[in-house]
Coordinates of C-alpha atoms in Angstrom, one line a residue:
X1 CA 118.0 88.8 82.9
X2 CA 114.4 89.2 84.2
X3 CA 115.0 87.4 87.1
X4 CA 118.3 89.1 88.3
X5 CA 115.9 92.3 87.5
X6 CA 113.6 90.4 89.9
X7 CA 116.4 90.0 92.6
X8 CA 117.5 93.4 92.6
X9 CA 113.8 94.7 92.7
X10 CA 113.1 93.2 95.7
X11 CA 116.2 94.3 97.7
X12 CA 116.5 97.5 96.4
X13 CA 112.5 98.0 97.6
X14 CA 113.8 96.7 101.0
X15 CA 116.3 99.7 101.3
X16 CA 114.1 102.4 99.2
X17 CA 110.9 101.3 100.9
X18 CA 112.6 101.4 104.2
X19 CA 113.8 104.8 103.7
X20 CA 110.9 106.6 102.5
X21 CA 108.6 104.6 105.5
X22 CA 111.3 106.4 107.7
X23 CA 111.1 109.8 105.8
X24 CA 106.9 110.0 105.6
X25 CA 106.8 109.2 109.5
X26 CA 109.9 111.6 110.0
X27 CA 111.2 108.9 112.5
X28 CA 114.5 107.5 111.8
X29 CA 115.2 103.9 112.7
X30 CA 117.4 100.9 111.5
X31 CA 114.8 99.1 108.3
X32 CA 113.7 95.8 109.7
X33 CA 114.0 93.1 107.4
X34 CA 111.2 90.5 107.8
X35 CA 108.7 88.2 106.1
X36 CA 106.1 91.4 105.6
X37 CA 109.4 93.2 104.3
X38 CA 110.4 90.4 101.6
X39 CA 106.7 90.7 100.5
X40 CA 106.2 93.8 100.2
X41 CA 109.6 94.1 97.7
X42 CA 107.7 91.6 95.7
X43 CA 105.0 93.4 95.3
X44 CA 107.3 96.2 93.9
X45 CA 108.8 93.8 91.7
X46 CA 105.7 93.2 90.3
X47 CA 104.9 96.7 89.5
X48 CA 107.9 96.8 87.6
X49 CA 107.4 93.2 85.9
X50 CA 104.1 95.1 84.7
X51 CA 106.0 97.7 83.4
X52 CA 108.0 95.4 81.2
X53 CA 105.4 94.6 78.9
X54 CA 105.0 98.1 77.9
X55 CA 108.9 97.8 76.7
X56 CA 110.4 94.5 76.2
X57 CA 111.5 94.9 72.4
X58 CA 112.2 98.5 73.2
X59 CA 115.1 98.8 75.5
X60 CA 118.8 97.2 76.1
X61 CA 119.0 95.2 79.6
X62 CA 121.2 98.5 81.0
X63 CA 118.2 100.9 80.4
X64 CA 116.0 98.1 82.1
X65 CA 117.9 98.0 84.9
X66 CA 117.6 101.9 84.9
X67 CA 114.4 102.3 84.3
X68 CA 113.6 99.6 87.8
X69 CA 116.0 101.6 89.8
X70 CA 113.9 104.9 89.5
X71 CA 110.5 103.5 89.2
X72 CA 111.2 101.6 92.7
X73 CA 111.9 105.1 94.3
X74 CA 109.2 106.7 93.0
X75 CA 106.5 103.1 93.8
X76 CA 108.1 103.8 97.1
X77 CA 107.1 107.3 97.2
X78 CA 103.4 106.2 96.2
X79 CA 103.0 103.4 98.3
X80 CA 103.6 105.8 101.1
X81 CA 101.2 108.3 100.1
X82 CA 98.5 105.3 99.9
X83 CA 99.0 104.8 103.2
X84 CA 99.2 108.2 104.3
X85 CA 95.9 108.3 102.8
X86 CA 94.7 104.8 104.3
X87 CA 93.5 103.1 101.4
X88 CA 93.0 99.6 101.4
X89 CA 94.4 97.7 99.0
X90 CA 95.7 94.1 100.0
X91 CA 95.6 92.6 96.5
X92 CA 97.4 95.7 95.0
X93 CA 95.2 96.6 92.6
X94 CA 95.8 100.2 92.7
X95 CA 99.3 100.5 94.1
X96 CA 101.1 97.8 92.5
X97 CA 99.2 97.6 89.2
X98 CA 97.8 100.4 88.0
X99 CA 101.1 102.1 88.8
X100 CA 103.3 99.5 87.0
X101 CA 100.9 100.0 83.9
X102 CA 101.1 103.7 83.7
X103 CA 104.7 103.8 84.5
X104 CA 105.1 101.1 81.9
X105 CA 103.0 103.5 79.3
X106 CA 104.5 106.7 80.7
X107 CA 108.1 104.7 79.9
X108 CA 107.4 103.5 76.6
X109 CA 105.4 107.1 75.4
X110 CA 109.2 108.6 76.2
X111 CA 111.5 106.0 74.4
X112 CA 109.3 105.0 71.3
X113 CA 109.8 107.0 68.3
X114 CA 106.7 109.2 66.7
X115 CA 107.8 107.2 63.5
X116 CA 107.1 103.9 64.9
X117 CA 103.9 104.2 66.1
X118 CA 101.2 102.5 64.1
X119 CA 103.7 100.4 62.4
X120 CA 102.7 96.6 61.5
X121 CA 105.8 95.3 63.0
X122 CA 105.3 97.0 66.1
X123 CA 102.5 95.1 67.1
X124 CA 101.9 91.1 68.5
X125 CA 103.4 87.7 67.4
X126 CA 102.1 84.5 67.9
X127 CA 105.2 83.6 69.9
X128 CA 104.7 86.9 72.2
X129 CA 100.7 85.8 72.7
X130 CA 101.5 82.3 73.7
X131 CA 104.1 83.7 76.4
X132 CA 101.3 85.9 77.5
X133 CA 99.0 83.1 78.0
X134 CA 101.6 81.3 80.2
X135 CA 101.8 84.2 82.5
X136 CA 98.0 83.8 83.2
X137 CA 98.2 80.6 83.7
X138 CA 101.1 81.1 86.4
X139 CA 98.9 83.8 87.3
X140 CA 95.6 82.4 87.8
X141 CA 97.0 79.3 90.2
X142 CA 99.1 81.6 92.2
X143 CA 96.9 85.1 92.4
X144 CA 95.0 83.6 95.4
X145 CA 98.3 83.2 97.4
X146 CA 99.6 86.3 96.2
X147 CA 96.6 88.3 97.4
X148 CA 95.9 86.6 100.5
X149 CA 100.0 86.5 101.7
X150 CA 99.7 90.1 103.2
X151 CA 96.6 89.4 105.7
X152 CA 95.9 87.2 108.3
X153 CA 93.0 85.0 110.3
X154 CA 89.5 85.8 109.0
X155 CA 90.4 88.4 106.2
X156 CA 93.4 86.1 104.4
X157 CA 90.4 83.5 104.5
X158 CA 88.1 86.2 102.9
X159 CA 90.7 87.7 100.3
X160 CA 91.3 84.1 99.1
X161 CA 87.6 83.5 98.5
X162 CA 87.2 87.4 97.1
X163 CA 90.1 86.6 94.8
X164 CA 88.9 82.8 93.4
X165 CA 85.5 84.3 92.7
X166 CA 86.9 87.2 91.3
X167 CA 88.9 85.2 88.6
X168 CA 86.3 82.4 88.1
X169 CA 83.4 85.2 87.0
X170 CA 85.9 87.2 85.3
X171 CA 87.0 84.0 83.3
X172 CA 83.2 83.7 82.3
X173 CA 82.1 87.1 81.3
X174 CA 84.8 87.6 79.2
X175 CA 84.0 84.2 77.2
X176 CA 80.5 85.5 77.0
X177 CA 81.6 88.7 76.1
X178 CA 83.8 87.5 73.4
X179 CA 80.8 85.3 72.0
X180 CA 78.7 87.8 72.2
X181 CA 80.9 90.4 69.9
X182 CA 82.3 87.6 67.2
X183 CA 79.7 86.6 64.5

């Protein structure tokens, strides 16, 4: 089901996306559908992929599907305002992330009961940790890619570089870190 969610992300972003670029720049034009296009809807697939983890378990498949429909308007709507604002984010650290987590926490504060919270069962499983280990994997060999697809020329070259030396010295203060705070 995830990746018909996936599918439907990315094309619905196309048309969303499109509309709200045309409704920020009050200039109304057919919404071109193009390499930078198709990326771009991944991106916004991703924000809602981050979303997920704050509600698998917690929702049916219908209020999923919901739940991407609206938060794709409204990443639309912040995208636009980032770039009203001209921020720079190529790797999508602030637009596509932080707003899939809190949208993620905002959407799982309004559908999980006050009587589950704190509960022993509402908490991780092995199974659940080992899936979350294989996303980093996926994610650590194809995050360069992913962050370097939107540029070009010198700075694809330099996000690339930014990116693996990002991840390699993240991957080694965290196992110090972790040694350092276990006896």
């Amino acid at each position: 089901f995830t990746f018909v969610l996936g599918a439907f992300m990315i094309q619905w972003h196309i048309l969303a996306g499109g509309f709200m670029h045309n409704l920020f720049n009050d200039h109304w034009e057919k919404i071109p559908i193009d390499l930078s296009k198709l990326l771009v809807g991944d991106f916004a697939a991703a924000a809602c992929l981050i979303s997920f983890g704050a509600l698998i378990g917690k929702v049916s498949p219908t209020q999923m599907l919901v739940m991407c429909f609206v938060e794709i308007i409204i990443f639309s709507v912040n995208e636009n305002i980032g770039l009203e604002l001209g921020i720079s984010d190529i790797g999508g650290s602030m637009v596509v992330h932080i707003f899939g987590a809190y949208f993620g926490l905002g959407a799982s504060l309004m559908v999980t009961p006050k009587t589950s919270r704190g509960r022993s069962d509402n908490s991780a499983v092995y199974h659940s940790d080992m899936f979350a280990m294989i996303g980093t994997i996926f994610l650590w060999l194809f995050w360069p890619s992913f962050n370097g697809g939107p540029s070009s020329g010198h700075f694809q070259h330099r996000v690339v570089v930014n990116t693996v030396l990002s991840l390699t010295g993240s991957c080694l203060v965290s196992f110090y870190a972790s040694m350092l705070m276990r006896p």
